[in-house]
Short mmCIF file of C-alpha atoms and ligand atoms in Angstrom, two decimals:
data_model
loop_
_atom_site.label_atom_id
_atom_site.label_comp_id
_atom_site.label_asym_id
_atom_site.label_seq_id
_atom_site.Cartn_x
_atom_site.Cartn_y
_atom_site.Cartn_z
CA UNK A 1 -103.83 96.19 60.97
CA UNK A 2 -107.82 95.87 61.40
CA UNK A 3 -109.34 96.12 58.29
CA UNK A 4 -112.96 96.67 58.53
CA UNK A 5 -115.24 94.97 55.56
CA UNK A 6 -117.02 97.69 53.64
CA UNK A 7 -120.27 97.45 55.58
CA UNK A 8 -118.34 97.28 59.04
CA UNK A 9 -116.79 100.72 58.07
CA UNK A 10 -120.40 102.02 56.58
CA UNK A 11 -121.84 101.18 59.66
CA UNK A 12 -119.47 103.65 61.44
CA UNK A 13 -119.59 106.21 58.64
CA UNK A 14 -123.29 106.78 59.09
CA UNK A 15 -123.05 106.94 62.91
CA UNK A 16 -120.52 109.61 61.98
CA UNK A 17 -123.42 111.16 59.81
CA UNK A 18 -121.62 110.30 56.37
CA UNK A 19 -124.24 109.86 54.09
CA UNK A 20 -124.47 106.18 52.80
CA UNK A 21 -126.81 103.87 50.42
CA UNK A 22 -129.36 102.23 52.36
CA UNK A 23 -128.53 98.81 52.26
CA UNK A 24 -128.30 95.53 54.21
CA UNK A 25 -125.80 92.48 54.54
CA UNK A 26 -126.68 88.40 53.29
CA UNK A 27 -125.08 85.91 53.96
CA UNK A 28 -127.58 83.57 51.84
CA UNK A 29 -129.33 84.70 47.93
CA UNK A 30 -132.62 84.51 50.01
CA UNK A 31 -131.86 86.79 52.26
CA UNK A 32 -130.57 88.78 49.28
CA UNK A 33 -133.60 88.79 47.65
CA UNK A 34 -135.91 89.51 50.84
CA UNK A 35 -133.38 92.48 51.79
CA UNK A 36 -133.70 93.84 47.80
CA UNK A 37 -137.71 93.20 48.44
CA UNK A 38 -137.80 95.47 51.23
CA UNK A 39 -135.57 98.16 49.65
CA UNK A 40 -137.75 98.35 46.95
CA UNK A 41 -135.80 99.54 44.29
CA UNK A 42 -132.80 98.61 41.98
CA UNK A 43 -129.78 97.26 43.82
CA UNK A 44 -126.34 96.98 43.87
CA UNK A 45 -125.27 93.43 45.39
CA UNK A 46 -121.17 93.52 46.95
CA UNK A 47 -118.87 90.97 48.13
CA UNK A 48 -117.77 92.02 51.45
CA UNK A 49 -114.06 90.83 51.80
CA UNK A 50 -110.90 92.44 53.15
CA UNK A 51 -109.62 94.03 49.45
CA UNK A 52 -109.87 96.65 47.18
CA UNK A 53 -110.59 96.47 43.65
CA UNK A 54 -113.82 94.58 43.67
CA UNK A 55 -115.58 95.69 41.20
CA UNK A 56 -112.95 95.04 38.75
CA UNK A 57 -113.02 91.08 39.73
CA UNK A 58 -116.39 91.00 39.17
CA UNK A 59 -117.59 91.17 42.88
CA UNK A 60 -119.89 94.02 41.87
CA UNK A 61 -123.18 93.34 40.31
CA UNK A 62 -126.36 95.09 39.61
CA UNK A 63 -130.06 93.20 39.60
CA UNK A 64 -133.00 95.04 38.29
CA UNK A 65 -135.51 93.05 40.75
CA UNK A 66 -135.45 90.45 43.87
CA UNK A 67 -135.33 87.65 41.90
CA UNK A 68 -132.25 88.55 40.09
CA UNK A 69 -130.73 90.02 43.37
CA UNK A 70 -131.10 86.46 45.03
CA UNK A 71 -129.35 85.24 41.54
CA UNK A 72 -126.21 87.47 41.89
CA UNK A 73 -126.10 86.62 45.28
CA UNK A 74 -125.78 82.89 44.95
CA UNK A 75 -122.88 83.58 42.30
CA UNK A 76 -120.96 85.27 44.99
CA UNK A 77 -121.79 83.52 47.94
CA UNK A 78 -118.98 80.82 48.64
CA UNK A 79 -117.06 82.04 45.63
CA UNK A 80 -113.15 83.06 46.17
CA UNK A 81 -112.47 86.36 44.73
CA UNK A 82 -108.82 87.84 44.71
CA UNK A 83 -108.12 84.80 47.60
CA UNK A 84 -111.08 85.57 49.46
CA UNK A 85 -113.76 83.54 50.23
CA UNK A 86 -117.43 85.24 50.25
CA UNK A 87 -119.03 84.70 53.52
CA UNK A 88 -121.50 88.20 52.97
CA UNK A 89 -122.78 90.61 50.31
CA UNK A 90 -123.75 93.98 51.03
CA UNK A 91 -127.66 94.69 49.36
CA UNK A 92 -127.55 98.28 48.59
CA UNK A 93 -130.00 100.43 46.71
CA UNK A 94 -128.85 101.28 43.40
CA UNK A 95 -127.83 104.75 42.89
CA UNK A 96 -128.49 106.26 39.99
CA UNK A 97 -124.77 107.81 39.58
CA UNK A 98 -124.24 110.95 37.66
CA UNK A 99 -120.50 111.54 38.56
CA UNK A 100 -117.72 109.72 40.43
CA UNK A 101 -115.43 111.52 43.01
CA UNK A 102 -112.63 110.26 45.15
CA UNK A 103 -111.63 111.63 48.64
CA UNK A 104 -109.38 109.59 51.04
CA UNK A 105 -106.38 110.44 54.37
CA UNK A 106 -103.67 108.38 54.05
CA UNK A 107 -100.53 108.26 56.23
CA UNK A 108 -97.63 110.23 54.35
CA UNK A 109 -94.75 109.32 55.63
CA UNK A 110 -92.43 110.98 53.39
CA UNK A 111 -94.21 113.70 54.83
CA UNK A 112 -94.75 112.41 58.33
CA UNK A 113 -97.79 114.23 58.35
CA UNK A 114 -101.75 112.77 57.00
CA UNK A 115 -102.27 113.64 53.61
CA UNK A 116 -105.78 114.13 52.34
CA UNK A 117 -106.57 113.55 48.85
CA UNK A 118 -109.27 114.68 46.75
CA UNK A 119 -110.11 113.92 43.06
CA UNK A 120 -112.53 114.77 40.28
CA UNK A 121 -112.12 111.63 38.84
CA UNK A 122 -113.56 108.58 40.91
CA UNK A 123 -114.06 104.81 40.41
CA UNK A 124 -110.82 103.69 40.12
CA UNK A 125 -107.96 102.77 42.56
CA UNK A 126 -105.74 106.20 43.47
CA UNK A 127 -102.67 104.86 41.84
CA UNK A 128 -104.88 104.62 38.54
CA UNK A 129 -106.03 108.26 39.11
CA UNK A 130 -102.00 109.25 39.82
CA UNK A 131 -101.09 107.98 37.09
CA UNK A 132 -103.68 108.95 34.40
CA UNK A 133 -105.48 112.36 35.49
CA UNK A 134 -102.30 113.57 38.04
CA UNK A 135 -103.75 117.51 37.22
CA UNK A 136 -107.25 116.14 38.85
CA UNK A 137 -105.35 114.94 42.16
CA UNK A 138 -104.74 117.22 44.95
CA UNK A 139 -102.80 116.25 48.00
CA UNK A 140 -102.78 118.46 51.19
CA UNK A 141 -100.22 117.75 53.60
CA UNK A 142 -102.10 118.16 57.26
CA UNK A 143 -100.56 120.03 59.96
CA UNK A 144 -101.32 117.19 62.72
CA UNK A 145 -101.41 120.06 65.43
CA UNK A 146 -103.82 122.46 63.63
CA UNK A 147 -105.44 119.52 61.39
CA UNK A 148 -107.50 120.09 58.41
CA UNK A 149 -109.08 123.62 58.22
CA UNK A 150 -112.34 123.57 55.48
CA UNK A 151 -111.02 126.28 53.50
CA UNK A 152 -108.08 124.16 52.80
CA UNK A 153 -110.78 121.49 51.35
CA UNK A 154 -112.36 123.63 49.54
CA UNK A 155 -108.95 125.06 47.48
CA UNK A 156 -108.47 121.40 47.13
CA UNK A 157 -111.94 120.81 45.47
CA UNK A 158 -111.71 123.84 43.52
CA UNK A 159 -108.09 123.23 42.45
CA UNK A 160 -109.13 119.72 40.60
CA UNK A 161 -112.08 120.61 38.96
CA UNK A 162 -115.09 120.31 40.97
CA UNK A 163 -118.29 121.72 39.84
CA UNK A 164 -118.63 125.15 41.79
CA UNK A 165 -122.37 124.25 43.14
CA UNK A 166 -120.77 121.13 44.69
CA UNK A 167 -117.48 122.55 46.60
CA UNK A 168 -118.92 123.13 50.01
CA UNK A 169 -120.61 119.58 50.20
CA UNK A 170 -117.22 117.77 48.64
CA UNK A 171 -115.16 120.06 51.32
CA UNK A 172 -117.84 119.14 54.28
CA UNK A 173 -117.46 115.71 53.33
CA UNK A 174 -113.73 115.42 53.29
CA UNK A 175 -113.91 117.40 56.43
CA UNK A 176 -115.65 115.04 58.03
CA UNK A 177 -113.71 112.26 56.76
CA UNK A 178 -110.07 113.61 58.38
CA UNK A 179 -112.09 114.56 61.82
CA UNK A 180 -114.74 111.91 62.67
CA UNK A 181 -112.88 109.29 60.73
CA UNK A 182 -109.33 109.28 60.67
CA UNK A 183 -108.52 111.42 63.38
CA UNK A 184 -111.87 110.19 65.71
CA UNK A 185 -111.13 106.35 65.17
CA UNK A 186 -107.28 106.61 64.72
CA UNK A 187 -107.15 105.52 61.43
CA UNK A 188 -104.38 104.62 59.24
CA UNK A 189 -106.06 105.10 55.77
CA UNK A 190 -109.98 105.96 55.46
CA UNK A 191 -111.06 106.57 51.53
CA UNK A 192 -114.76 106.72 49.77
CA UNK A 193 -114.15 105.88 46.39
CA UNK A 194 -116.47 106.44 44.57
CA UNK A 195 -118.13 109.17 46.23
CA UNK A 196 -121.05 109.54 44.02
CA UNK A 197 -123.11 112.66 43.09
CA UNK A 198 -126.23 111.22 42.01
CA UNK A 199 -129.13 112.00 39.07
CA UNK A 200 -131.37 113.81 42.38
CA UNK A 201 -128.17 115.81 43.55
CA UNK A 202 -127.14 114.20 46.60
CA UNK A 203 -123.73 113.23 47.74
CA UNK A 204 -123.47 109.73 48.89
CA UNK A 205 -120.42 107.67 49.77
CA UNK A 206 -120.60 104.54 47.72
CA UNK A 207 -117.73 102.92 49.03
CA UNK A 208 -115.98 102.86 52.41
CA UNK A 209 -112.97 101.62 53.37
CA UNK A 210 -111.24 101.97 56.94
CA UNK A 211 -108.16 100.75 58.26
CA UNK A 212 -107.70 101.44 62.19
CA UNK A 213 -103.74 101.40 63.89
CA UNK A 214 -103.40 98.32 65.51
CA UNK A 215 -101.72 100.21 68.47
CA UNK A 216 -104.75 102.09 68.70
CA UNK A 217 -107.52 99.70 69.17
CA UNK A 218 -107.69 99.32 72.48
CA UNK A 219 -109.31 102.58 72.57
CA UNK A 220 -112.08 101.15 70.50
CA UNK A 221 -112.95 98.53 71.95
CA UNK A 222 -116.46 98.64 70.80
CA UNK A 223 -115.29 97.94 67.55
CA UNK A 224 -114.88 93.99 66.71
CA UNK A 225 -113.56 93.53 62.99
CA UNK A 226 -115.35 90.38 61.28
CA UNK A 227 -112.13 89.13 60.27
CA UNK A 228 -110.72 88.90 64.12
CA UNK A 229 -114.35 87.55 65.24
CA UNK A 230 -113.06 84.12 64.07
CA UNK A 231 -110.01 83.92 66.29
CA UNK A 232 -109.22 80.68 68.40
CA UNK A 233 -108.25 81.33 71.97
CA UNK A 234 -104.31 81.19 71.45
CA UNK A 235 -105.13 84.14 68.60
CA UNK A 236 -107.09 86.04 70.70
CA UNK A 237 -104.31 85.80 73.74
CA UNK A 238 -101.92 86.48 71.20
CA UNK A 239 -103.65 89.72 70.27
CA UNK A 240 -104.32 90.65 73.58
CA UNK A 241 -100.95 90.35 74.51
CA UNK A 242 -99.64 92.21 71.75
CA UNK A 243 -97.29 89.39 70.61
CA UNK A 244 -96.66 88.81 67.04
CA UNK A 245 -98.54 85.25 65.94
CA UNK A 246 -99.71 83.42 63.35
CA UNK A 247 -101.39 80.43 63.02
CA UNK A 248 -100.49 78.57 59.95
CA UNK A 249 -101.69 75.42 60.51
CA UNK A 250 -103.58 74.18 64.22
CA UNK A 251 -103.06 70.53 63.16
CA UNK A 252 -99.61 70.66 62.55
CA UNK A 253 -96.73 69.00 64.66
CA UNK A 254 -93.56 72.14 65.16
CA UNK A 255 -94.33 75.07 67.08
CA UNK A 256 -91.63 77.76 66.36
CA UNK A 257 -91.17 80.58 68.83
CA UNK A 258 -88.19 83.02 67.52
CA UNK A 259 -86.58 86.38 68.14
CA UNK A 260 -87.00 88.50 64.88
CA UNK A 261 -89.08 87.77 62.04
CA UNK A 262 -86.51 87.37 59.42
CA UNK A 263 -85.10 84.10 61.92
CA UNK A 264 -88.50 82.94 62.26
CA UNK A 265 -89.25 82.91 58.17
CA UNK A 266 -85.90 81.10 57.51
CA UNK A 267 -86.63 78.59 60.19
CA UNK A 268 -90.15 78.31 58.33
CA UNK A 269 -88.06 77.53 54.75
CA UNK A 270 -86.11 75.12 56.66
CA UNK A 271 -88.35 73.66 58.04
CA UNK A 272 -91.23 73.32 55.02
CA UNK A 273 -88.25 72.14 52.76
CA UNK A 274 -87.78 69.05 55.28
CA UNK A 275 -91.20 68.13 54.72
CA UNK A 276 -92.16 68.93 58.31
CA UNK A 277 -95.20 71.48 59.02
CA UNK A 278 -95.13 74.52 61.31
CA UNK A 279 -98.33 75.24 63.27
CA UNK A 280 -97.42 78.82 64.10
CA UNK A 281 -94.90 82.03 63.32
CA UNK A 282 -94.32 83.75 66.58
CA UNK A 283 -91.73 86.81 66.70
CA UNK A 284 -90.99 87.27 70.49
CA UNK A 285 -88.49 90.16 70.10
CA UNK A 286 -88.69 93.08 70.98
CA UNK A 287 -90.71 94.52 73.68
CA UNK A 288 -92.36 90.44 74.38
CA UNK A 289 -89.08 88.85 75.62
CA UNK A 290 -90.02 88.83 79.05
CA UNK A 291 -93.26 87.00 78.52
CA UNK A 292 -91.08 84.33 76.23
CA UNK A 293 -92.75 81.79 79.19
CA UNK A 294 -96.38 82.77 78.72
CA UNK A 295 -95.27 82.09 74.84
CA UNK A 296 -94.58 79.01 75.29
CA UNK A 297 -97.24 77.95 77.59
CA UNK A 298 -99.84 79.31 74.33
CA UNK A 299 -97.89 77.30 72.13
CA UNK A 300 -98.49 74.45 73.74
CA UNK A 301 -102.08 73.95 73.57
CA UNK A 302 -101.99 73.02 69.81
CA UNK A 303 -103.58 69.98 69.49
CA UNK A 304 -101.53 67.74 67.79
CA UNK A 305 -98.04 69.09 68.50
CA UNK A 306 -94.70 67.16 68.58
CA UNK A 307 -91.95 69.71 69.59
CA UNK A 308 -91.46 73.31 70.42
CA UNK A 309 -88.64 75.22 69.33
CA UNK A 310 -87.47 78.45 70.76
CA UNK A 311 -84.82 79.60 68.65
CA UNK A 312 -83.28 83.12 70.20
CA UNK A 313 -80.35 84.66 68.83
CA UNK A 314 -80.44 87.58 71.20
CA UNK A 315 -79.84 91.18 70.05
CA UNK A 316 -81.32 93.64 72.24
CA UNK A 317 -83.50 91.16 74.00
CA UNK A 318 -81.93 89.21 76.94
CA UNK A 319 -80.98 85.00 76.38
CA UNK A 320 -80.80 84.83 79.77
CA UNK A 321 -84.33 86.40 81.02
CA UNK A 322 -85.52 84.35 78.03
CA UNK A 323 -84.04 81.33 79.44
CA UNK A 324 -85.74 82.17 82.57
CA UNK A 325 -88.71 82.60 81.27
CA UNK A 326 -88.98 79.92 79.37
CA UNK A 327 -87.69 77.46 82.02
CA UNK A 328 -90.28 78.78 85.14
CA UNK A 329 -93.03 77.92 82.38
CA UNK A 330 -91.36 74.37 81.59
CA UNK A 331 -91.39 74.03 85.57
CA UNK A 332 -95.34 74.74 85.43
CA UNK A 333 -96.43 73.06 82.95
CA UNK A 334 -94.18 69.79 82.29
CA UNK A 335 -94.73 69.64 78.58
CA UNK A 336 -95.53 66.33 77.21
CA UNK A 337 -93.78 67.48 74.41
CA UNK A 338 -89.62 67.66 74.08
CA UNK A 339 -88.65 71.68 74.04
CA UNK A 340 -85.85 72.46 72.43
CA UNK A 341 -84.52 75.67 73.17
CA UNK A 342 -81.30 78.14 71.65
CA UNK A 343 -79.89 80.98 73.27
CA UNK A 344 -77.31 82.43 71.27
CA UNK A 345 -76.62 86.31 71.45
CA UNK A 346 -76.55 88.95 74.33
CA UNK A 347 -76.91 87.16 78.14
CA UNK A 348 -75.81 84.16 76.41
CA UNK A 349 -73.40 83.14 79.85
CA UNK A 350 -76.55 84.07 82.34
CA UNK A 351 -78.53 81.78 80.15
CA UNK A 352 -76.25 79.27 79.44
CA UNK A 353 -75.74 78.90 83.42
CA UNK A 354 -79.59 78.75 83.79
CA UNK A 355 -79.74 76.34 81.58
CA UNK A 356 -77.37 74.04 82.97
CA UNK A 357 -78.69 73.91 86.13
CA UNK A 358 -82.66 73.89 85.37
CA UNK A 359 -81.83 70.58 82.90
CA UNK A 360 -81.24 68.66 85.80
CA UNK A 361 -84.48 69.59 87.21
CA UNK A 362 -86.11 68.84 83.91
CA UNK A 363 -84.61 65.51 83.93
CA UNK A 364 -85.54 64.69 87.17
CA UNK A 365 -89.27 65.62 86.01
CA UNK A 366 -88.62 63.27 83.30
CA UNK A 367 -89.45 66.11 80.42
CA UNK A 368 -87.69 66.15 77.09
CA UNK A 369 -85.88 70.11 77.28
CA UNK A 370 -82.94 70.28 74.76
CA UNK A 371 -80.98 73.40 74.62
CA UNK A 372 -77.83 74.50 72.54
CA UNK A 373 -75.84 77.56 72.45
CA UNK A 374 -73.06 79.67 70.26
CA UNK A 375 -70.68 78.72 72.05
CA UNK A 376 -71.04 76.15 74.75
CA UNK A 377 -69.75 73.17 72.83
CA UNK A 378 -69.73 68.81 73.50
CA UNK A 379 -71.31 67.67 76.91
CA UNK A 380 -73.74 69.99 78.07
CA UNK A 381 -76.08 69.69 74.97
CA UNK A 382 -76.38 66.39 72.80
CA UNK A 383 -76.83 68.70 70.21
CA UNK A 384 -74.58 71.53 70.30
CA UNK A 385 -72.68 73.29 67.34
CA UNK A 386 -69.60 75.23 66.12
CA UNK A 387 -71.37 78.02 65.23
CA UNK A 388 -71.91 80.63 62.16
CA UNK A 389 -74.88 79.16 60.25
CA UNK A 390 -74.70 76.44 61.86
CA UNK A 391 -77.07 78.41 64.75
CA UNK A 392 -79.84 78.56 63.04
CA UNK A 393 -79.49 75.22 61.34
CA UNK A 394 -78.67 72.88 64.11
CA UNK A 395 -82.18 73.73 66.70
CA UNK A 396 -83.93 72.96 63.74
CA UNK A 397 -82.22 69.45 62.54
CA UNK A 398 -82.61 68.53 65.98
CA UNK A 399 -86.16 69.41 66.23
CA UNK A 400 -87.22 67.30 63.52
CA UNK A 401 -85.35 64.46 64.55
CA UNK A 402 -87.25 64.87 67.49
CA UNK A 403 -90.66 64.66 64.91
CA UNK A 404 -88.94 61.50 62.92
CA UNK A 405 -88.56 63.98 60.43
CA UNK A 406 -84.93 63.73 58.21
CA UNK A 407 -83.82 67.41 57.74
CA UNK A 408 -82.70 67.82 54.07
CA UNK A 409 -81.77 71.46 53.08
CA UNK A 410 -81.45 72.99 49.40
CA UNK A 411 -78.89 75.75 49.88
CA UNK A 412 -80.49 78.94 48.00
CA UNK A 413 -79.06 79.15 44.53
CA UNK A 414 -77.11 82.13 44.93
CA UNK A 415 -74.48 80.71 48.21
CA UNK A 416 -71.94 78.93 46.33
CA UNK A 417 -71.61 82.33 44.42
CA UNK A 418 -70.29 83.85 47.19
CA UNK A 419 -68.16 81.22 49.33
CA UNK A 420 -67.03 85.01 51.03
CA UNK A 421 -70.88 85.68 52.53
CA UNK A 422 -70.78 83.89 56.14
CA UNK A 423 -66.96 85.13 56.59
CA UNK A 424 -67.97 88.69 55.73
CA UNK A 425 -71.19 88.67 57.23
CA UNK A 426 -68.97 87.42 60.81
CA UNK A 427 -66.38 90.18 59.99
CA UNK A 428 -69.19 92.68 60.61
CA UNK A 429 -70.98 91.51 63.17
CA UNK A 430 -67.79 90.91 64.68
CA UNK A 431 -66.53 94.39 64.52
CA UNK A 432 -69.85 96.12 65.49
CA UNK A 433 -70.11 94.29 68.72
CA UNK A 434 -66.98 94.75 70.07
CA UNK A 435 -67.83 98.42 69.26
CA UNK A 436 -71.07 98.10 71.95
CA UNK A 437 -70.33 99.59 75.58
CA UNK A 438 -71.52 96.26 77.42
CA UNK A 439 -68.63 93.77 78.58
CA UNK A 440 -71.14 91.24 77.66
CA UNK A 441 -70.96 92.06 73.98
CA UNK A 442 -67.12 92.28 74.32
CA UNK A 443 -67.51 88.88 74.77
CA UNK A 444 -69.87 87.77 72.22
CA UNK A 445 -67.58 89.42 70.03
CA UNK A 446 -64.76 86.84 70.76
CA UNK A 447 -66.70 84.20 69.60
CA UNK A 448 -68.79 85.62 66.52
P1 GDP B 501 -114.32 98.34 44.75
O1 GDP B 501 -114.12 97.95 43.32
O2 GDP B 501 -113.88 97.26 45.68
O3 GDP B 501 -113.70 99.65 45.09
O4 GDP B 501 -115.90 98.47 44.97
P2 GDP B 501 -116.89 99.73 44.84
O5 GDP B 501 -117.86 99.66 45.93
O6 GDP B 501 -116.14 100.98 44.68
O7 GDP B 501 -117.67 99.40 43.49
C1 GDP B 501 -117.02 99.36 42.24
C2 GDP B 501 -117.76 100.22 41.23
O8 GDP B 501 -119.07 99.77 41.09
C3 GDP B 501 -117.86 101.67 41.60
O9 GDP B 501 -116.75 102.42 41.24
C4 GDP B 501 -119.08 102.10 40.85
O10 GDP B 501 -118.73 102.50 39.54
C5 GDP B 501 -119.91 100.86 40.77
N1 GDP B 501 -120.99 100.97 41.76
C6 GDP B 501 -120.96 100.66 43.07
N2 GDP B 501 -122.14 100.95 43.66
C7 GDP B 501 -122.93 101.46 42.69
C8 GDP B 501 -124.26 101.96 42.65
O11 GDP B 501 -124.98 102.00 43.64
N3 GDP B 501 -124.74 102.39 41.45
C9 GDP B 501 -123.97 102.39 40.33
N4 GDP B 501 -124.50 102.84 39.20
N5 GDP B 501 -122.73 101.94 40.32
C10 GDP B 501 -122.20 101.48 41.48
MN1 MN B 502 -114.26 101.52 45.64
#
């Protein structure tokens, strides 16, 4: 979910003609101090990182002149604040703040509908505000078809408290806010917090902070979050594909590509506890099955990489188109690396047969491909398994063998408590597909 940095989402506030301080962003205390120089006044000096609640961490601070703005500066700069490191500050003029309001759209989805929230009492975090002053919060429930009407923003203001001479520029604000900010950019959650009246009667929005739907950014192309201007080319194919990746560590020596995030993470654990190192968490489920080739071929353009695993166990994704996939990319690439590949789950025969034949291909090519299944037991893979657990375990042994890595495995804590847990857990599976209309999850079902 882009997250835009405070001045990233001020910047589009003001196109939007939301009023904001003037300011400008350092990324060194002399700039600082030339930027407070040319403002000319009192100013406000803010980390810029992807979190809330900076103030309270003590990435706010205030400097009187440009010497002390270039000090504050260099305590931010490079500092870490709530795991961020500082690689900006915003230099903002100072307002002199006479009251603190907060106004925000979030996503209900209790409600499946946006909410927009308004409060007489600004400056701290919502939940604060919830909690303490709940008779200063209102919350109006959007009709997404007819969206926010003014008059609705205006109840709202007048409902918690708002001074009378202010409701029609807190209303216009928040109006603005749903339609040329959450609705306009397709945001998930927009909020300025504090929006400040200040001492000369203006209404200015202190702090801005925009999240945009992920699934929507392709119609905003124009806008380029800091955080993804870093990205190395697999991250940026990743994101342009859609697919689910992240780089943990470019220099390490296991690429894991899995089927479901909750395999992937326990393949991680496994992993980690063996001592090995996993350069990348890649979910190809879903929708991204077909492209499980074009995975693979990303995958393997991390420098210092010893083995790939592809660990499927196929629900609504297909191991046999995986299989083909995977293998027409093996074909095109020859991997220096050895690939080790499972295809457990639905089109586990299809991909069982195309794996069969393609190995002999592969070993003709004189690559390193590996492959295992649920069921297919003794010859066909050196490294094939009984099942249960054992399916996620045994790609994963093999794989650091492959690495000269000895698995080792902790059990969690809580297993020998229930020796009844894999049995059940079968049971169910068992049952449910046998219940599914497809002959080929008849015949899972025999085997689970
Ligand atoms: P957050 O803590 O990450 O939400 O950062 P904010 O930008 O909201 O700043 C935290 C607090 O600093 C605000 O609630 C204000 O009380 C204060 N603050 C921020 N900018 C100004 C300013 O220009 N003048 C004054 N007096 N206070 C400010
Ligand atoms: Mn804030």
């Amino acid at each position: 979910m882009p997250y835009l940095l405070e001045y990233e989402a001020k910047q589009i506030f003001r196109k939007e003609g939301l009023t904001t301080p003037e300011g400008e962003v350092a990324e060194t205390p002399e700039q600082a101090k030339s930027f407070a120089k040319r403002i000319g006044k009192p100013v406000v000096i803010k980390i810029q990182i992807p979190a809330g609640r900076r103030g309270r961490a003590g990435g706010v601070k205030f400097a009187e002149n440009p010497d002390e703005a270039g000090k504050a500066a260099g305590e931010l700069i490079g500092k870490e604040f709530l795991g961020h490191k500082v690689n900006k500050v915003l230099v903002e003029e100072k307002l002199d703040i006479k009251k603190e309001f907060y106004i925000g759209v979030v996503n209900d989805r209790a409600a499946k509908s946006p909410a927009v929230l308004i409060s007489s009492e600004g400056g701290m975090e919502i939940e604060e505000i919830t909690q303490k002053f709940p008779e200063k919060l209102a919350k109006i429930n959007v009709d997404i078809f007819k969206g926010l009407q003014v008059f609705q923003a205006r109840n709202a203001a007048r409902k918690v408290g708002i001074p009378t001479e202010l409701i029609n520029s807190v209303a216009n604000m928040v109006y603005n806010l749903y339609w040329r900010i959450y609705r306009k950019y397709d945001a998930t959650f927009t909020e300025i917090n504090p929006l400040c009246l200040t001492s000369d009667g203006k209404l200015i929005a202190a702090d801005a902070r925009l999240s945009i739907d992920d699934d929507a950014m392709f119609r905003h192309k124009e806008i380029i979050p800091e955080t993804e201007k870093y990205l190395n080319e697999r991250e940026r194919h990743a994101k342009e594909k859609g697919y689910i990746y992240v780089e943990l560590d470019p220099n390490a020596e296991i690429a894991c590509i899995s089927n479901g995030a909750g395999l992937g993470m326990t393949v991680m654990d496994y992993i980690n506890e063996a001592g090995g190192r996993l350069a990348c968490f890649m979910d190809v489920g879903g929708r991204f099955y077909e492209l499980a080739g074009d995975a693979l071929k990303m995958v393997l353009t991390l420098p210092n990489l010893k083995a790939v695993l592809f660990h499927v166990y196929a629900g609504l994704t297909r191991a046999n188109v995986i299989a083909k996939s995977v293998c027409e990319a093996i074909k095109e690439v020859k991997p220096k690396v050895p690939i080790f590949i499972q295809v457990s789950g639905t089109g586990e025969k299809g991909a069982i047969e195309i794996m069969k034949k393609e190995s002999e291909e592969f070993k003709k090519m004189g690559l390193t491909v590996e492959w295992c299944s649920h069921t297919v037991t003794g010859e066909e893979s050196p490294s094939s398994h009984k099942g249960g657990v054992d399916v996620i375990e045994t790609p994963v042994k093999r794989v650091l063998e492959l690495c000269g890595i000895k698995y080792k495995r902790n059990p969690p804590k809580w297993l020998p408590e229930h020796p009844e847990w894999e049995k059940t857990t079968r049971e169910i599976m068992r049952k449910a597909l046998s219940l599914r209309p497809e002959p080929e999850y008849k015949e899972l079902a025999k085997y689970e």
